[in-house]
Amino acid sequence: VQLVESGGGLVQPGGSLRLSCAASGFTFSTYVMSWVRQAPGKGLEWVSSIVSDGSNTYYADSVKGRFTISRDNAKNTVYLQMNSLKSTDTALYNCATGGRGVVLSGRATTGPGTQVTVSS
């Protein structure tokens, strides 16, 4: 299993970024996928999940209405569109195999992550 995130960077408050996660080594189209993040000095926070066919999505209250998760099973890629970014969104973002429960139990596979910094 390999997950490679990209798309992070430095953005001003109120700005947008689109993260991508390219997956390989497993049957991507059969897996629930998630995004998680970890801010400096804080624990792992589940952000969002999407079911295998993309028909259902789930969000943490902290990002609901601002972030959108999606996937392209033909490209083995999951995305996270982040709008109206706040300084509190600054973190290392990882994609992960599995849903919220799997992620928070520590059983998910994650990639190296992509850094998002929201600052003026």
PDB file of C-alpha atoms in Angstrom:
ATOM      1  CA  VAL A   1       0.000   0.000   0.000  1.00  0.00           C
ATOM      2  CA  GLN A   2       1.327   3.421  -0.954  1.00  0.00           C
ATOM      3  CA  LEU A   3      -0.300   6.796  -0.477  1.00  0.00           C
ATOM      4  CA  VAL A   4       1.294  10.020  -1.687  1.00  0.00           C
ATOM      5  CA  GLU A   5      -0.256  13.359  -0.800  1.00  0.00           C
ATOM      6  CA  SER A   6       0.331  16.626  -2.632  1.00  0.00           C
ATOM      7  CA  GLY A   7      -1.106  20.103  -2.991  1.00  0.00           C
ATOM      8  CA  GLY A   8      -0.242  21.651   0.326  1.00  0.00           C
ATOM      9  CA  GLY A   9       1.395  25.022   0.749  1.00  0.00           C
ATOM     10  CA  LEU A  10       1.169  28.460   2.279  1.00  0.00           C
ATOM     11  CA  VAL A  11      -2.129  30.272   1.857  1.00  0.00           C
ATOM     12  CA  GLN A  12      -3.684  33.380   3.364  1.00  0.00           C
ATOM     13  CA  PRO A  13      -6.735  33.158   5.620  1.00  0.00           C
ATOM     14  CA  GLY A  14      -9.845  32.861   3.503  1.00  0.00           C
ATOM     15  CA  GLY A  15      -7.942  31.192   0.698  1.00  0.00           C
ATOM     16  CA  SER A  16      -8.324  27.760  -0.877  1.00  0.00           C
ATOM     17  CA  LEU A  17      -6.220  24.702  -1.549  1.00  0.00           C
ATOM     18  CA  ARG A  18      -6.908  21.367  -3.167  1.00  0.00           C
ATOM     19  CA  LEU A  19      -5.094  18.361  -1.788  1.00  0.00           C
ATOM     20  CA  SER A  20      -4.620  15.148  -3.745  1.00  0.00           C
ATOM     21  CA  CYS A  21      -3.691  11.657  -2.632  1.00  0.00           C
ATOM     22  CA  ALA A  22      -2.484   9.124  -5.178  1.00  0.00           C
ATOM     23  CA  ALA A  23      -2.964   5.525  -4.080  1.00  0.00           C
ATOM     24  CA  SER A  24      -1.353   2.329  -5.289  1.00  0.00           C
ATOM     25  CA  GLY A  25      -0.764  -1.230  -4.208  1.00  0.00           C
ATOM     26  CA  PHE A  26      -4.332  -2.066  -3.259  1.00  0.00           C
ATOM     27  CA  THR A  27      -7.804  -2.117  -4.763  1.00  0.00           C
ATOM     28  CA  PHE A  28      -8.532   1.553  -4.185  1.00  0.00           C
ATOM     29  CA  SER A  29     -12.112   1.419  -5.447  1.00  0.00           C
ATOM     30  CA  THR A  30     -13.155  -0.917  -2.634  1.00  0.00           C
ATOM     31  CA  TYR A  31     -11.806   1.162   0.252  1.00  0.00           C
ATOM     32  CA  VAL A  32     -13.286   3.912   2.351  1.00  0.00           C
ATOM     33  CA  MET A  33     -10.738   6.722   2.330  1.00  0.00           C
ATOM     34  CA  SER A  34     -10.162   9.510   4.809  1.00  0.00           C
ATOM     35  CA  TRP A  35      -8.215  12.678   5.383  1.00  0.00           C
ATOM     36  CA  VAL A  36      -6.693  13.364   8.768  1.00  0.00           C
ATOM     37  CA  ARG A  37      -4.515  16.159  10.083  1.00  0.00           C
ATOM     38  CA  GLN A  38      -2.148  16.892  12.905  1.00  0.00           C
ATOM     39  CA  ALA A  39      -1.294  20.368  14.037  1.00  0.00           C
ATOM     40  CA  PRO A  40       1.958  21.092  15.873  1.00  0.00           C
ATOM     41  CA  GLY A  41       1.718  19.916  19.455  1.00  0.00           C
ATOM     42  CA  LYS A  42      -1.725  18.410  18.988  1.00  0.00           C
ATOM     43  CA  GLY A  43      -3.135  14.947  18.446  1.00  0.00           C
ATOM     44  CA  LEU A  44      -4.414  13.368  15.278  1.00  0.00           C
ATOM     45  CA  GLU A  45      -7.705  14.841  14.072  1.00  0.00           C
ATOM     46  CA  TRP A  46     -10.020  13.052  11.697  1.00  0.00           C
ATOM     47  CA  VAL A  47     -11.174  15.477   8.990  1.00  0.00           C
ATOM     48  CA  SER A  48     -13.311  13.670   6.443  1.00  0.00           C
ATOM     49  CA  SER A  49     -14.159  10.302   4.906  1.00  0.00           C
ATOM     50  CA  ILE A  50     -15.672   9.085   1.655  1.00  0.00           C
ATOM     51  CA  VAL A  51     -17.135   5.682   0.946  1.00  0.00           C
ATOM     52  CA  SER A  52     -15.769   3.465  -1.805  1.00  0.00           C
ATOM     53  CA  ASP A  53     -18.093   4.606  -4.591  1.00  0.00           C
ATOM     54  CA  GLY A  54     -18.146   8.225  -3.472  1.00  0.00           C
ATOM     55  CA  SER A  55     -21.862   8.218  -2.710  1.00  0.00           C
ATOM     56  CA  ASN A  56     -21.500   9.256   0.934  1.00  0.00           C
ATOM     57  CA  THR A  57     -19.161  11.688   2.614  1.00  0.00           C
ATOM     58  CA  TYR A  58     -18.564  12.633   6.236  1.00  0.00           C
ATOM     59  CA  TYR A  59     -16.955  15.646   7.840  1.00  0.00           C
ATOM     60  CA  ALA A  60     -15.699  16.815  11.182  1.00  0.00           C
ATOM     61  CA  ASP A  61     -17.717  19.724  12.551  1.00  0.00           C
ATOM     62  CA  SER A  62     -14.621  21.910  12.366  1.00  0.00           C
ATOM     63  CA  VAL A  63     -14.506  21.700   8.552  1.00  0.00           C
ATOM     64  CA  LYS A  64     -18.137  21.082   7.593  1.00  0.00           C
ATOM     65  CA  GLY A  65     -19.306  23.522   4.952  1.00  0.00           C
ATOM     66  CA  ARG A  66     -15.750  24.541   4.055  1.00  0.00           C
ATOM     67  CA  PHE A  67     -14.061  21.300   2.933  1.00  0.00           C
ATOM     68  CA  THR A  68     -15.203  18.832   0.277  1.00  0.00           C
ATOM     69  CA  ILE A  69     -13.846  15.318  -0.120  1.00  0.00           C
ATOM     70  CA  SER A  70     -14.106  13.520  -3.448  1.00  0.00           C
ATOM     71  CA  ARG A  71     -12.490  10.650  -5.299  1.00  0.00           C
ATOM     72  CA  ASP A  72     -11.747   9.413  -8.786  1.00  0.00           C
ATOM     73  CA  ASN A  73     -11.569   5.643  -8.737  1.00  0.00           C
ATOM     74  CA  ALA A  74     -10.327   5.549 -12.338  1.00  0.00           C
ATOM     75  CA  LYS A  75      -7.286   7.549 -11.208  1.00  0.00           C
ATOM     76  CA  ASN A  76      -6.911   5.932  -7.775  1.00  0.00           C
ATOM     77  CA  THR A  77      -6.973   9.382  -6.246  1.00  0.00           C
ATOM     78  CA  VAL A  78      -8.816  11.058  -3.399  1.00  0.00           C
ATOM     79  CA  TYR A  79      -9.078  14.823  -3.083  1.00  0.00           C
ATOM     80  CA  LEU A  80      -9.769  17.384  -0.403  1.00  0.00           C
ATOM     81  CA  GLN A  81     -10.974  20.793  -1.559  1.00  0.00           C
ATOM     82  CA  MET A  82     -10.419  23.276   1.242  1.00  0.00           C
ATOM     83  CA  ASN A  83     -12.101  26.683   1.101  1.00  0.00           C
ATOM     84  CA  SER A  84     -12.341  29.572   3.558  1.00  0.00           C
ATOM     85  CA  LEU A  85      -9.188  28.404   5.236  1.00  0.00           C
ATOM     86  CA  LYS A  86      -8.434  29.526   8.783  1.00  0.00           C
ATOM     87  CA  SER A  87      -5.233  29.654  10.776  1.00  0.00           C
ATOM     88  CA  THR A  88      -6.596  26.755  12.820  1.00  0.00           C
ATOM     89  CA  ASP A  89      -6.470  24.598   9.675  1.00  0.00           C
ATOM     90  CA  THR A  90      -2.665  24.746   9.725  1.00  0.00           C
ATOM     91  CA  ALA A  91      -1.471  21.148  10.001  1.00  0.00           C
ATOM     92  CA  LEU A  92       0.139  18.216   8.284  1.00  0.00           C
ATOM     93  CA  TYR A  93      -2.582  16.558   6.218  1.00  0.00           C
ATOM     94  CA  ASN A  94      -2.531  12.834   5.491  1.00  0.00           C
ATOM     95  CA  CYS A  95      -4.827  10.609   3.539  1.00  0.00           C
ATOM     96  CA  ALA A  96      -5.608   7.259   5.059  1.00  0.00           C
ATOM     97  CA  THR A  97      -7.205   3.959   4.213  1.00  0.00           C
ATOM     98  CA  GLY A  98     -10.395   3.336   6.144  1.00  0.00           C
ATOM     99  CA  GLY A  99     -13.002   5.394   7.880  1.00  0.00           C
ATOM    100  CA  ARG A 100     -13.003   7.472  11.040  1.00  0.00           C
ATOM    101  CA  GLY A 101     -12.975   4.500  13.412  1.00  0.00           C
ATOM    102  CA  VAL A 102     -10.108   2.764  11.653  1.00  0.00           C
ATOM    103  CA  VAL A 103      -8.099   5.974  11.516  1.00  0.00           C
ATOM    104  CA  LEU A 104      -8.550   6.834  15.180  1.00  0.00           C
ATOM    105  CA  SER A 105      -7.735   3.267  16.226  1.00  0.00           C
ATOM    106  CA  GLY A 106      -4.336   3.568  14.608  1.00  0.00           C
ATOM    107  CA  ARG A 107      -4.942   0.756  12.149  1.00  0.00           C
ATOM    108  CA  ALA A 108      -5.061   2.875   8.994  1.00  0.00           C
ATOM    109  CA  THR A 109      -2.271   3.209   6.474  1.00  0.00           C
ATOM    110  CA  THR A 110      -1.271   6.813   5.835  1.00  0.00           C
ATOM    111  CA  GLY A 111       1.050   8.631   3.511  1.00  0.00           C
ATOM    112  CA  PRO A 112       3.883  11.012   4.452  1.00  0.00           C
ATOM    113  CA  GLY A 113       1.512  13.955   4.350  1.00  0.00           C
ATOM    114  CA  THR A 114       1.437  17.419   2.864  1.00  0.00           C
ATOM    115  CA  GLN A 115       1.850  20.568   4.944  1.00  0.00           C
ATOM    116  CA  VAL A 116      -0.840  23.221   4.906  1.00  0.00           C
ATOM    117  CA  THR A 117      -0.001  26.563   6.480  1.00  0.00           C
ATOM    118  CA  VAL A 118      -2.618  29.279   6.720  1.00  0.00           C
ATOM    119  CA  SER A 119      -1.056  32.599   7.558  1.00  0.00           C
ATOM    120  CA  SER A 120      -1.064  36.204   6.469  1.00  0.00           C
TER     121      SER A 120
END
